[in-house]
Amino acid sequence: MTKVQKIKGFADLFPDEAAKYTFMESCAREVFSRYGFGELRTPILEKTELFQKSIGEDTDVVGKEMFTFPDRKNRSLTMRPEATAGVVRAFIDSKIHQPGNISKFFTFGPMFRYERPQKGRQRQFHQIDAEIFGADEPQADAELILMLKAFLNAIGLTKLTIEINSLGCHDCRPAYKQALVDYYESKDKANFCEDCRRRMETNPLRVLDCKVPTCKALVEDAPVITDHLCGECETHFADVRAILDGAGVDYVLNPRMVRGLDYYVRTCFEVTSFDIGSQTAVAGGGRYDGLVRNLGGPDCPGTGFACGMERLALLLDDMALEAPDFYLAVVDKEAANEAMLFAQALRDKGLTGEVSFSGGSMKSRMRAANKSGAKTCLIMGGSELADQTVTVKDMAGNQDQETLDRKLYLASL
Ligand code: HAM
């Protein structure tokens, strides 16, 4: 029979690797709850238009990377490429927003982007995402960066670079876009890739995010947004930086950062690591005032971030899995059923461990007990079955073993 292959760019996470994800999720829960965030779980499938309207048609994500297909009634659906759009849709649907109220959510889960798989880049990957609705203040952006840093520190990562920028607002960005267009026009357009020639008309900022080396080189001297911010955006950005400075957060100003999604205004940020190969961004985020309204909701500002769990996992040391309390070795077939009941009684007492389902040689059972890492090996064969006993072998210390009455042993736990 031919084997069914796994889909390219999709990974299986076995216990050693999955433990890192569980660890990251529990640290995020613990840290985020200190900042007043609550968990939200949204669907993996959404209508395609949700992502077209939010992330933007000119982005690589929407233009080239979405898993999009028609459902049985020919409606276009998309496997979410990121969490923000779905969280915003859910927030609007819930109608929980009241003017003046602030809502904070976090969510974890798989995202899907049809990218070329490589180290730290999967077609199914996982994000830890956090969003704040209802706050247009720079304090909310700063809080997110502080919370992201606290989370990264909690999982043991301290050698990371935080880059920040301001992308201006709907008032000051048009003049910047014009400055960009003027700059592109001063160059030979034929040297830009086809996508960028189109983007110059539709979305000049996107050209700055192009991955094609010739385009990258051509935009090196392009004007920077921070020279075109309006007074309000400048003050907003200065406040974000002042809070980070006050909190002693090291960061780098990167006026060239535009992020890969179209919904951002004002503050944006990325966290990078140079220890994981070419895919250096482990987290990214920013402010998206206007998105809630564009998706049919109230006039409500928003800001957030997402971490890439695959990339963070590359930076984490292997997790020591908790050693089980016992391994129950059945060495005579006749004792198998009784052993199952005894293992059940041990688990009812809160102990962790496995039982071998059938009888086997003492040697093979001892090998399995060692492999499981159990602190105690419990042995049950014909004589233990007859005498209502169990042989208890200490695996951690001096390897002593003694045969004890099963009921008394249970009572002693
Ligand atoms: P993003 O920068 O597109 O932002 O993705 C956030 C993080 O997801 C990246 O920094 C990276 O670590 C991880 N990531 C992205 N694509 C892949 C991939 N193919 N394989 C592995 N990891 C990947 C967003 O998604 C925004 N929604 C963040 C946000 C939330 N902005 C505001 N709120």
Tab-separated table of C-alpha atoms and ligand atoms in Angstrom, residues 61 81-85 113 115 120-127 129-131 259-261 263-264 270-271 281-288 303-311, ligand 1:
chain	number	residue	atom	x	y	z
A	61	VAL	CA	-0.431	37.346	2.346
A	81	PRO	CA	-3.563	33.477	7.633
A	82	GLU	CA	-3.471	35.459	10.909
A	83	ALA	CA	-5.693	36.028	13.927
A	84	THR	CA	-6.412	39.766	13.968
A	85	ALA	CA	-9.052	39.860	11.214
A	113	ARG	CA	0.062	30.804	4.722
A	115	GLU	CA	4.781	30.290	1.745
A	120	GLY	CA	10.985	28.727	11.039
A	121	ARG	CA	8.551	29.059	8.151
A	122	GLN	CA	5.661	26.622	7.808
A	123	ARG	CA	2.434	26.654	5.838
A	124	GLN	CA	0.611	25.758	9.041
A	125	PHE	CA	2.150	27.668	11.925
A	126	HIS	CA	0.924	28.814	15.333
A	127	GLN	CA	0.497	32.257	16.780
A	129	ASP	CA	-2.005	36.824	19.552
A	130	ALA	CA	-3.181	39.706	21.757
A	131	GLU	CA	-5.478	42.588	20.840
A	259	ARG	CA	4.972	45.399	8.218
A	260	GLY	CA	3.424	42.938	5.772
A	261	LEU	CA	-0.242	43.769	6.390
A	263	TYR	CA	-4.192	47.681	8.295
A	264	TYR	CA	-1.513	49.391	10.388
A	270	GLU	CA	8.700	43.674	15.490
A	271	VAL	CA	10.791	41.449	17.700
A	281	ALA	CA	10.885	37.930	13.149
A	282	VAL	CA	9.501	36.121	16.189
A	283	ALA	CA	6.700	38.616	16.820
A	284	GLY	CA	5.107	41.624	15.203
A	285	GLY	CA	2.249	43.984	15.759
A	286	GLY	CA	0.935	47.485	15.805
A	287	ARG	CA	-2.025	49.797	15.824
A	288	TYR	CA	-4.939	49.417	13.417
A	303	THR	CA	-3.849	47.599	18.576
A	304	GLY	CA	-2.189	44.209	19.042
A	305	PHE	CA	0.601	41.765	18.288
A	306	ALA	CA	1.241	38.138	17.417
A	307	CYS	CA	4.191	35.837	18.182
A	308	GLY	CA	5.200	32.983	15.911
A	309	MET	CA	5.372	29.872	18.088
A	310	GLU	CA	7.477	27.818	15.640
A	311	ARG	CA	10.168	30.485	15.715
B	1	HAM	P1	2.784	38.945	11.196
B	1	HAM	O1	4.026	39.764	11.345
B	1	HAM	O2	2.328	38.638	9.818
B	1	HAM	O3	1.663	39.708	12.008
B	1	HAM	O4	2.960	37.573	11.956
B	1	HAM	C1	3.331	37.533	13.316
B	1	HAM	C2	4.386	36.456	13.546
B	1	HAM	O5	3.906	35.195	13.052
B	1	HAM	C3	5.678	36.673	12.776
B	1	HAM	O6	6.534	37.566	13.469
B	1	HAM	C4	6.254	35.268	12.735
B	1	HAM	O7	6.939	34.984	13.934
B	1	HAM	C5	5.010	34.396	12.665
B	1	HAM	N1	4.828	33.884	11.298
B	1	HAM	C6	4.268	34.508	10.247
B	1	HAM	N2	4.268	33.717	9.152
B	1	HAM	C7	4.834	32.534	9.535
B	1	HAM	C8	5.107	31.292	8.870
B	1	HAM	N3	4.775	31.070	7.588
B	1	HAM	N4	5.716	30.300	9.581
B	1	HAM	C9	6.032	30.494	10.886
B	1	HAM	N5	5.781	31.645	11.557
B	1	HAM	C10	5.198	32.652	10.899
B	1	HAM	C11	0.382	39.261	12.133
B	1	HAM	O8	0.003	38.160	11.825
B	1	HAM	C12	-0.525	40.278	12.788
B	1	HAM	N6	-1.871	39.714	12.833
B	1	HAM	C13	-0.037	40.635	14.182
B	1	HAM	C14	-0.936	41.628	14.852
B	1	HAM	C15	-1.852	41.370	15.816
B	1	HAM	N7	-0.999	42.916	14.578
B	1	HAM	C16	-1.924	43.471	15.332
B	1	HAM	N8	-2.474	42.536	16.085
